[in-house]
Steps between C-alpha positions, in 0.01 A plus 500: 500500500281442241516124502450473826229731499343266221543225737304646774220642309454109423507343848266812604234427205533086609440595852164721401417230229463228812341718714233519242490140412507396854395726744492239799881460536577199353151371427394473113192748475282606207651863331429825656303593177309220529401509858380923429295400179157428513244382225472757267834681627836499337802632707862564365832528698749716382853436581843759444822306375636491920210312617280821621107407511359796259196676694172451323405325214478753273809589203433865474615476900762280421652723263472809700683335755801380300499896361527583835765235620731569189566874618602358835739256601569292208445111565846386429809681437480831314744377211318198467343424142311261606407709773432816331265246236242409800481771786346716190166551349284164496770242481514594872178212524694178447178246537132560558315199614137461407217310643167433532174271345399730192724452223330791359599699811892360483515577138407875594744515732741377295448720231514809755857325622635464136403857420655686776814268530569292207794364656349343789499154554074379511483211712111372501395304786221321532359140474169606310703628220790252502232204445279719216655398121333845349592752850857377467521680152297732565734592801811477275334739207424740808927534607544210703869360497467197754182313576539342835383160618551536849718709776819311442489622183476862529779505760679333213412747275561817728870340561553414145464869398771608772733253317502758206702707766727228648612463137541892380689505819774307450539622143682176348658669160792638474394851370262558761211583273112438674241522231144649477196198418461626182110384519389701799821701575593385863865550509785442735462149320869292450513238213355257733278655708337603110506147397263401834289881456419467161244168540412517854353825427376456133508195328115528525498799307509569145837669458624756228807396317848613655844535454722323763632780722820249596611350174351827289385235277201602261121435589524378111780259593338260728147301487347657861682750752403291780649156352832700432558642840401127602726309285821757445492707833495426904596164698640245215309239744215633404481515132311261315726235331566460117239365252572147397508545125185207460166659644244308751269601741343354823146664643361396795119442676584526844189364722442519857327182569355606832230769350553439130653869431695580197892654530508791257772780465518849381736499190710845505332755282772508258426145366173506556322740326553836720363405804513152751325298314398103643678263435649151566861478672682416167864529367765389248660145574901612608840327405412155611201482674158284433153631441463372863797720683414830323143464592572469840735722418289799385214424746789588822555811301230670350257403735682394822356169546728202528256244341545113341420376143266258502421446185463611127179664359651634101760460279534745267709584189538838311632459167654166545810611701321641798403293776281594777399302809218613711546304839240437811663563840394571816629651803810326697311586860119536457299776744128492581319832463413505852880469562621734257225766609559395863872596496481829314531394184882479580619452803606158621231294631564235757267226344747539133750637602660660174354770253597308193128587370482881517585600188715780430428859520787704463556627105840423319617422151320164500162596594315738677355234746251243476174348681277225574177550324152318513423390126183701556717770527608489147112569405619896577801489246506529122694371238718877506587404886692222394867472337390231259135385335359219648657527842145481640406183340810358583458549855101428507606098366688472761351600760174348376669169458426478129920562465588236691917464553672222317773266658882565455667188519433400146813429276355742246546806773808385637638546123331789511711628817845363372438669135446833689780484715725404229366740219581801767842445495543484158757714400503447125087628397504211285106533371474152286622329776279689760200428292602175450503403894159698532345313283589169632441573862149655389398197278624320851252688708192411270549122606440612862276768499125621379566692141286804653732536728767536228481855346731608151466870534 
């Protein structure tokens, strides 16, 4: 009874998230919040966990209302944890969407949200604030959880949040045991259905420390909470592989050549400083890959862009073991701002044809999403907006021209490439002989290539 009570709250909420999405049967249309707000106005949908359209916009009403709905007939079945965990109190609010112009006006209305039901899922919509470097933070420092490019994407995110559900559901240990978020304290939550909760809703938040409530291993006992549930607990497929024992790193400028804007992601809070910080997409090189594969690698999945290297702007080494590439690359399937705006920022347009250029929207472990962003736009950041120094600089020469990308079909890179992918799966952390190769591939790379664009960190 209970599961399949889960299972209809979910087809319910889809049906009520498409009707808002697309109120013209079939035909794509701008949101429902988008449509009712007008410059100056900010409007906010509230949603229960079976798909119910919350009357007003207000919290306080919201609230009063789930009060009201808990002392009647109960949502799912009466023995239901999970049940019991959201027909009660303010958990009854499962997302609020958000839109309008002002970001000032959003960030109020977030704050009212966040207050009255901190374990709501804050969806902001709206294309003024998705394209503004500064409102984007300032809409995440406010409560947002999910900053949404386009319709498509808050349908995603409205399903996504269901999926915690579909997993406590089917309860896949043995024991039985569902577990409480120990963050925000939704419960109902099995191991998996934690694993997705626990970034979707705040990997753009500064976390405390906690103990794992599955393993009962020590907050003490592991680097971050978040990277433990991530790497220990939930789907196996998911779980970031091993280390390779020798360290490198690829970054990546992604630019759109069809407007000139910059690709820059929102780095979860816990690595970045307590909040989601700018940066570029950017990873560790894994078990036999190039500084070419995990850059494209890392752009797919921290900002959702499937994108080509083009060429080289840096080569970097920290403390003579370290290598670090930073790569040029550009989108696989350019799309004109008239086509991009033209289609809804999302949905498929006719004249491209695919949405490989929306970038993604929808926080997980990797990032909390990531946008497209005039280099005029970076004129509103500051150096404490940014994961790294000099991420500014970095992305002014290029886009200026003044960082121009270097060719990759020298000899010197391609020994560069087979080093890497041979170093990786190294297996005995010999360091003489690591240093060794490093510093004949590097001495290699000086033959081909300006010495500024060499850097010994």
């Amino acid at each position: 009874r209970t599961q399949s009570g889960i299972r209809h709250c979910r087809v319910s909420f889809a049906v009520q998230c498409c009707r808002l999405l697309y109120p013209m049967g079939n035909t794509p249309g701008t949101m429902q919040a988008s449509q009712d707000a007008s410059d100056g106005d900010c409007v906010v949908i509230g949603y229960t966990w079976d798909g119910k359209k919350l009357a007003g916009s207000s919290p306080v009403s919201w609230t009063r209302a789930s009060r009201a709905a808990s002392t009647g007939k109960s949502q799912r079945s009466s023995g239901s944890t999970t049940s019991d965990s959201l027909s009660s109190g303010s958990s009854f609010v499962a997302a609020a969407v958000v839109s309008g112009p002002s970001t000032k006006a959003i960030c109020t209305a977030l704050k009212q949200v966040r207050k009255t039901c901190p374990q709501t899922f804050t969806i902001v919509h709206s294309p003024q604030v998705s394209r503004s470097a500064r409102g984007r933070l300032d809409c995440f420092r406010a409560g947002a959880r999910m900053l949404a490019h386009d319709d498509a994407a808050v349908e995603q995110g409205l399903r996504t949040i269901m999926r915690q559900f579909d997993a406590a559901a089917s309860v896949p240990n043995p024991s039985g045991r569902v577990y409480s978020c120990p963050e925000c304290g939704l419960a109902g939550l099995s191991e998996d259905a934690l694993h997705l909760h626990f970034p979707l809703y705040h990997s753009m938040e500064n976390t405390h420390a906690h103990d794992c409530p599955i393993c009962d291993r020590r907050a003490s006992e592991f680097r971050a909470f978040a990277v433990h549930l991530h790497n220990e607990h939930g789907p196996i497929e998911e779980r970031e592989p091993a280390f390779p024992a020798f360290a490198a790193f690829s970054w990546v400028i992604c630019r759109r050549p069809s407007d000139g804007k910059l690709l820059l992601c929102h780095e979860p809070a816990a690595i970045a400083g307590g909040k989601p910080a700018y940066w570029f997409p950017a990873g560790r090189v894994d078990e036999g890959e190039t500084f070419l594969m995990a850059g494209e690698r890392e752009t797919q999945e921290e900002a959702g862009i499937q994108a080509n290297v083009k060429g080289v702007l840096l080569f970097k080494l920290e403390g003579g073991l370290v290598p670090r590439v930073v790569l040029y690359a550009e989108p696989v399937e350019d799309q004109t701002k008239e086509q991009e705006e033209g289609a809804g920022g999302g949905q498929r347009s006719a004249a491209v044809g695919t949405t490989a250029c929306i970038p993604k929207s929808l926080p997980d472990f990797e990032s909390c999403g990531a946008v497209w962003l005039d280099v005029s736009e970076l004129d509103n950041l500051t150096e404490r907006d940014y994961r790294g120094g000099g991420t500014a600089e970095l992305y002014r020469s290029v886009a200026s021209g003044e960082l121009a990308p270097l060719p990759l079909d020298s000899l010197s890179y391609e020994a560069l490439e087979e080093m890497v992918q041979r170093l990786t799966k190294d297996q005995d952390c010999l360091m003489d002989h690591w240093l060794a190769e490093i510093k004949r591939v590097w001495a290699l790379l000086k033959e081909d290539y300006p010495s500024e664009r060499l850097e010994m960190e």
